[in-house]
CSV table of C-alpha atoms in Angstrom, one decimal:
chain,number,residue,atom,x,y,z
A,263,MET,CA,-0.3,-30.8,-0.2
A,264,SER,CA,-0.9,-29.1,-3.6
A,265,THR,CA,0.8,-25.6,-3.7
A,266,ALA,CA,-2.2,-24.2,-5.4
A,267,SER,CA,-4.3,-24.7,-2.3
A,268,MET,CA,-2.0,-23.0,0.2
A,269,THR,CA,-3.5,-20.6,2.5
A,270,TRP,CA,-1.8,-17.1,2.8
A,271,GLU,CA,-0.2,-18.1,6.1
A,272,GLU,CA,1.2,-21.3,4.5
A,273,ALA,CA,2.4,-19.5,1.6
A,274,VAL,CA,4.3,-17.0,3.8
A,275,ARG,CA,5.7,-19.7,5.9
A,276,TRP,CA,7.0,-21.5,2.7
A,277,TYR,CA,8.6,-18.1,1.5
A,278,ARG,CA,10.3,-17.6,5.0
A,279,ALA,CA,11.8,-21.1,4.7
A,280,GLN,CA,13.5,-20.5,1.2
A,281,PRO,CA,17.2,-19.6,1.5
A,282,GLY,CA,18.1,-16.1,0.4
A,283,ASN,CA,14.6,-14.6,1.3
A,284,GLU,CA,15.7,-13.0,4.6
A,285,ALA,CA,15.8,-9.4,3.2
A,286,ALA,CA,12.6,-9.8,1.4
A,287,ILE,CA,10.8,-11.1,4.4
A,288,ARG,CA,11.9,-8.0,6.5
A,289,HIS,CA,11.0,-5.7,3.6
A,290,ASN,CA,7.5,-7.3,3.5
A,291,TYR,CA,7.2,-7.2,7.4
A,292,PHE,CA,6.6,-11.0,7.5
A,293,ASP,CA,9.3,-11.6,10.0
A,294,LEU,CA,8.4,-12.8,13.6
A,295,PRO,CA,7.5,-11.8,16.2
A,296,VAL,CA,4.9,-9.6,14.7
A,297,ARG,CA,5.7,-6.9,17.4
A,298,THR,CA,9.2,-6.5,16.2
A,299,ALA,CA,7.9,-6.0,12.6
A,300,ALA,CA,5.4,-3.6,13.7
A,301,GLU,CA,7.7,-1.4,15.7
A,302,ARG,CA,10.1,-1.2,12.7
A,303,TYR,CA,7.2,-0.2,10.4
A,304,ALA,CA,6.1,2.5,12.9
A,305,ALA,CA,9.6,3.9,12.7
A,306,SER,CA,9.8,3.7,8.8
A,307,GLU,CA,9.9,6.5,6.3
A,308,GLU,CA,6.9,5.1,4.7
A,309,PHE,CA,4.8,5.5,7.9
A,310,ALA,CA,6.3,9.0,8.4
A,311,GLU,CA,4.8,9.9,5.0
A,312,ILE,CA,1.4,8.3,6.0
A,313,ARG,CA,1.4,10.5,9.1
A,314,ARG,CA,2.2,13.6,7.0
A,315,LEU,CA,-0.6,13.0,4.7
A,316,LEU,CA,-3.3,12.0,7.2
A,317,GLY,CA,-2.3,14.4,10.0
A,318,PRO,CA,-2.4,13.5,13.7
A,319,GLY,CA,-4.8,11.0,15.0
A,320,GLY,CA,-6.1,13.1,17.9
A,321,GLY,CA,-8.6,10.3,18.8
A,322,ARG,CA,-10.1,10.4,15.3
A,323,ALA,CA,-11.6,7.2,14.0
A,324,ILE,CA,-9.7,5.4,11.2
A,325,LEU,CA,-10.3,2.1,9.3
A,326,ASP,CA,-7.2,0.1,8.4
A,327,LEU,CA,-8.7,-1.9,5.6
A,328,GLY,CA,-7.0,-5.4,4.8
A,329,ALA,CA,-4.8,-4.8,7.9
A,330,GLY,CA,-3.0,-8.1,7.5
A,331,ASN,CA,-0.7,-8.7,10.4
A,332,GLY,CA,-1.5,-5.3,11.9
A,333,ILE,CA,1.7,-3.5,11.4
A,334,VAL,CA,-0.1,-0.2,10.1
A,335,SER,CA,-2.9,-0.6,12.8
A,336,TYR,CA,-0.2,-0.6,15.4
A,337,ALA,CA,1.7,2.4,14.1
A,338,LEU,CA,-1.7,4.3,13.7
A,339,ALA,CA,-2.9,3.6,17.3
A,340,ARG,CA,0.5,4.6,18.7
A,341,ASP,CA,0.0,7.8,16.7
A,342,GLY,CA,-3.4,8.6,18.4
A,343,TRP,CA,-5.9,7.2,16.0
A,344,ASN,CA,-8.9,5.3,17.2
A,345,VAL,CA,-8.2,2.3,15.0
A,346,THR,CA,-10.5,-0.4,13.6
A,347,ALA,CA,-8.7,-3.2,11.7
A,348,LEU,CA,-10.5,-5.1,9.1
A,349,GLU,CA,-8.9,-8.3,8.2
A,350,PRO,CA,-10.8,-11.5,7.0
A,351,ASP,CA,-7.8,-13.9,7.3
A,352,PRO,CA,-7.8,-15.6,10.7
A,353,SER,CA,-4.1,-16.3,10.9
A,354,ALA,CA,-2.0,-15.7,14.1
A,355,GLU,CA,0.9,-14.8,11.9
A,356,VAL,CA,-0.4,-12.8,9.0
A,357,GLY,CA,-4.1,-12.1,9.9
A,358,ALA,CA,-6.6,-11.2,12.4
A,359,GLU,CA,-5.4,-13.1,15.4
A,360,ALA,CA,-1.9,-11.6,14.9
A,361,ILE,CA,-3.5,-8.2,15.2
A,362,GLU,CA,-5.4,-9.2,18.3
A,363,ARG,CA,-2.2,-10.5,19.9
A,364,LEU,CA,-0.3,-7.4,18.9
A,365,ALA,CA,-2.9,-5.1,20.5
A,366,ALA,CA,-2.9,-7.2,23.7
A,367,GLU,CA,0.9,-7.3,23.9
A,368,SER,CA,1.3,-3.6,23.4
A,369,GLY,CA,-1.8,-2.4,25.3
A,370,LEU,CA,-3.1,-0.5,22.2
A,371,ALA,CA,-6.8,-0.4,21.7
A,372,ILE,CA,-7.3,-1.8,18.2
A,373,ARG,CA,-10.7,-3.1,17.4
A,374,VAL,CA,-10.3,-6.1,15.1
A,375,VAL,CA,-13.3,-7.1,12.6
A,376,ARG,CA,-13.0,-10.2,10.6
A,377,GLU,CA,-14.7,-9.3,7.2
A,378,VAL,CA,-13.8,-8.6,3.7
A,379,GLY,CA,-13.7,-5.2,2.0
A,380,GLU,CA,-16.7,-5.6,0.0
A,381,ARG,CA,-18.9,-6.0,3.2
A,382,LEU,CA,-18.0,-3.3,5.7
A,383,PRO,CA,-20.3,-3.8,8.8
A,384,PHE,CA,-20.2,-0.1,9.8
A,385,PRO,CA,-22.6,2.7,9.6
A,386,ASP,CA,-22.4,5.5,7.0
A,387,GLY,CA,-19.8,8.1,7.8
A,388,ALA,CA,-18.1,6.1,10.6
A,389,PHE,CA,-14.5,7.1,9.9
A,390,ALA,CA,-12.6,10.2,9.5
A,391,ALA,CA,-10.0,8.4,7.3
A,392,ILE,CA,-9.5,5.0,5.7
A,393,HIS,CA,-6.0,3.5,5.1
A,394,ALA,CA,-5.6,0.6,2.7
A,395,ARG,CA,-2.1,-0.8,2.1
A,396,GLN,CA,-1.9,-3.2,-0.8
A,397,VAL,CA,-5.7,-3.8,-0.7
A,398,LEU,CA,-7.6,-2.5,-3.8
A,399,HIS,CA,-5.9,-5.0,-6.2
A,400,HIS,CA,-6.9,-7.9,-3.9
A,401,LEU,CA,-10.7,-7.0,-3.9
A,402,GLN,CA,-12.9,-9.6,-5.6
A,403,ASP,CA,-15.1,-6.7,-6.6
A,404,LEU,CA,-13.2,-3.4,-7.0
A,405,ASP,CA,-16.2,-1.2,-7.7
A,406,ALA,CA,-18.2,-2.7,-4.8
A,407,GLY,CA,-15.3,-2.4,-2.3
A,408,VAL,CA,-14.6,1.2,-3.1
A,409,ALA,CA,-18.2,2.0,-2.9
A,410,GLN,CA,-18.3,0.6,0.6
A,411,MET,CA,-15.3,2.7,1.6
A,412,ALA,CA,-16.9,5.8,0.3
A,413,ARG,CA,-20.0,4.9,2.3
A,414,VAL,CA,-18.4,4.5,5.7
A,415,LEU,CA,-16.0,7.6,5.1
A,416,ALA,CA,-17.3,10.8,6.8
A,417,PRO,CA,-17.8,13.9,4.6
A,418,GLY,CA,-14.4,15.5,4.2
A,419,GLY,CA,-12.7,12.3,5.2
A,420,LEU,CA,-9.6,10.9,3.5
A,421,LEU,CA,-8.9,7.6,1.8
A,422,LEU,CA,-5.3,6.8,1.4
A,423,ALA,CA,-4.9,3.5,-0.8
A,424,THR,CA,-1.2,2.7,-1.2
A,425,ARG,CA,1.1,0.3,-3.1
A,426,GLU,CA,-1.4,-0.8,-5.8
A,427,HIS,CA,0.0,-2.9,-8.5
A,428,VAL,CA,-0.8,-1.7,-12.0
A,429,ALA,CA,-1.0,-3.9,-15.2
A,430,ASP,CA,-2.1,-2.2,-18.5
A,431,ASP,CA,-3.6,-5.3,-20.2
A,432,ALA,CA,-3.9,-9.0,-19.9
A,433,GLU,CA,-0.4,-9.7,-21.2
A,434,GLN,CA,1.2,-7.4,-18.6
A,435,LEU,CA,-1.1,-9.1,-16.0
A,436,ALA,CA,-0.1,-12.7,-16.9
A,437,GLY,CA,3.7,-11.4,-16.8
A,438,PHE,CA,3.2,-10.0,-13.3
A,439,LEU,CA,1.5,-13.0,-12.0
A,440,ARG,CA,4.2,-15.4,-13.4
A,441,ALA,CA,7.0,-13.3,-11.8
A,442,HIS,CA,5.3,-13.0,-8.4
A,443,PRO,CA,7.0,-15.5,-5.9
A,444,LEU,CA,3.8,-16.5,-4.1
A,445,GLN,CA,1.2,-16.4,-6.8
A,446,SER,CA,1.5,-20.1,-7.7
A,447,HIS,CA,1.2,-21.0,-4.1
A,448,TYR,CA,-2.0,-19.1,-2.9
A,449,GLY,CA,-3.3,-17.6,-6.1
A,450,GLY,CA,-4.4,-14.3,-4.5
A,451,GLU,CA,-2.5,-11.6,-6.5
A,452,ASN,CA,-3.9,-9.3,-9.1
A,453,ALA,CA,-3.3,-5.9,-10.8
A,454,HIS,CA,-5.6,-3.4,-12.7
A,455,PRO,CA,-4.9,-0.7,-15.4
A,456,LEU,CA,-4.4,2.6,-13.7
A,457,GLU,CA,-7.6,3.9,-15.3
A,458,ARG,CA,-9.6,1.0,-13.7
A,459,TYR,CA,-8.5,2.2,-10.2
A,460,LEU,CA,-9.2,5.8,-11.0
A,461,GLY,CA,-12.7,5.0,-12.5
A,462,ALA,CA,-13.6,3.0,-9.4
A,463,LEU,CA,-12.7,5.9,-7.1
A,464,HIS,CA,-14.4,8.5,-9.2
A,465,GLY,CA,-17.4,6.3,-9.6
A,466,ALA,CA,-17.9,6.0,-5.8
A,467,GLY,CA,-18.1,9.8,-5.7
A,468,LEU,CA,-14.5,10.3,-4.2
A,469,VAL,CA,-12.4,13.2,-5.3
A,470,GLN,CA,-8.8,12.5,-6.3
A,471,ARG,CA,-6.4,14.7,-4.1
A,472,ALA,CA,-3.1,13.1,-5.2
A,473,LEU,CA,-1.8,10.2,-7.4
A,474,TRP,CA,1.8,8.9,-7.1
A,475,GLY,CA,3.7,6.6,-9.4
A,476,PRO,CA,6.7,4.4,-8.6
A,477,LEU,CA,9.3,7.2,-8.3
A,478,GLU,CA,7.0,10.0,-6.9
A,479,SER,CA,6.6,8.9,-3.3
A,480,ILE,CA,8.4,6.8,-0.7
A,481,LEU,CA,5.0,5.1,-0.3
A,482,ASN,CA,5.9,3.3,-3.7
A,483,PHE,CA,9.6,3.4,-3.7
A,484,PHE,CA,9.9,1.4,-0.5
A,485,PRO,CA,12.1,-0.8,0.3
A,486,GLY,CA,14.3,2.0,-1.0
A,487,THR,CA,15.0,5.0,1.2
A,488,GLU,CA,13.9,8.6,0.5
A,489,GLN,CA,17.5,9.7,0.0
A,490,VAL,CA,17.9,7.1,-2.6
A,491,ARG,CA,14.6,8.0,-4.2
A,492,GLN,CA,15.7,11.6,-4.5
A,493,GLU,CA,19.0,10.6,-5.9
A,494,THR,CA,17.3,8.5,-8.5
A,495,VAL,CA,15.1,11.4,-9.4
A,496,ARG,CA,18.2,13.8,-9.7
A,497,ARG,CA,19.9,11.2,-12.1
A,498,ILE,CA,16.6,11.1,-14.3
A,499,ALA,CA,16.5,14.9,-14.3
A,500,ALA,CA,20.1,15.2,-15.3
A,501,ARG,CA,19.6,12.8,-18.3
A,502,ARG,CA,16.2,14.4,-19.4
A,503,TRP,CA,17.0,17.9,-18.8
A,504,ARG,CA,20.5,18.3,-20.2
A,505,GLY,CA,20.7,21.7,-22.1
A,506,LEU,CA,17.4,23.0,-20.8
A,507,GLY,CA,19.2,25.4,-18.4
A,508,ARG,CA,19.6,25.0,-14.7
A,509,LEU,CA,16.6,27.2,-13.7
A,510,LEU,CA,14.2,25.5,-16.0
A,511,ALA,CA,15.5,22.0,-15.1
A,512,TRP,CA,15.2,22.5,-11.3
A,513,SER,CA,12.0,24.5,-11.2
A,514,PRO,CA,9.9,22.4,-8.7
A,515,ALA,CA,6.9,22.5,-10.9
A,516,PHE,CA,8.6,21.5,-14.1
A,517,ARG,CA,10.5,18.8,-12.3
A,518,ALA,CA,7.3,17.3,-10.9
A,519,ALA,CA,5.7,17.4,-14.3
A,520,GLN,CA,8.6,15.8,-16.0
A,521,LEU,CA,8.9,13.1,-13.2
A,522,ALA,CA,5.2,12.4,-13.6
A,523,MET,CA,5.7,12.0,-17.3
A,524,VAL,CA,8.5,9.4,-16.8
A,525,THR,CA,6.4,7.5,-14.2
A,526,ARG,CA,3.5,7.3,-16.7
A,527,GLN,CA,5.8,6.0,-19.4
A,528,ASP,CA,6.9,3.2,-17.2
A,529,ARG,CA,5.4,-0.2,-18.6
A,530,THR,CA,6.8,-2.5,-16.0
A,531,PRO,CA,4.1,-5.2,-15.2
A,532,GLY,CA,2.9,-4.8,-11.5
A,533,ARG,CA,4.5,-1.4,-11.0
A,534,ILE,CA,3.2,0.5,-7.9
A,535,PHE,CA,0.8,3.5,-7.6
A,536,SER,CA,-0.7,5.2,-4.5
A,537,PHE,CA,-3.9,7.3,-4.3
A,538,LEU,CA,-5.2,9.9,-1.9
A,539,CYS,CA,-8.9,10.8,-2.2
A,540,SER,CA,-11.4,12.7,-0.2
A,541,LYS,CA,-15.2,12.5,0.2
A,542,PRO,CA,-17.0,15.7,-0.6
A,543,VAL,CA,-18.4,17.7,2.2
């Protein structure tokens, strides 16, 4: 079998079989059984931050777009959301069948829809929130996909798109794809300039509420912990702000501005950003 023709499931199986990948498999929640990975994700600092940003479910409808093996759908359903999981891949390990089995095993009501993000088979304003983890950079048509998200989002609703790879230009994109361990096997990776993501979100009529770079949120810093993230930020602060005075250096507003500056100066191909947007009322 040609490696270039692997399915996503076959590529993940290959990656699982390579010696030394055990930690990476757990960090990507590719370990089996899926229920174990889902329970670990639901208890993670990453999901705690998602809960803080989106608020309690309270029976509200949420679309988990590009849901993969269903780890986020599981966590959201346990948290009281009325979850619809959109996932085109049929796989029982990393796709729609995995979500269906996870829902059956756990007794959680997760509706699974097998469709791509550019074709959302839902009425206008159907969801109070949309969650998309590592999805935007996989869309075949970014503008069409984001426009569909905006359409099915209710007025005042939130779109949380997390862990999106950023590449500033063609050279960075090529470097990112060469370094990605699975790209040569299934060919599904991508990355866009930051301005491209922001332009698609703005073009769909969504309002940016927050933007986080690699060091600015546990959403992007995972698999590191929040404690390690904050320690890293403090080390950066100590280097950048030496001689500026304790009060100035540790002013929250100043610290946030400087950290954002450091993040924007990062030119690492494939670096990770997350976005929180709302639909105007």
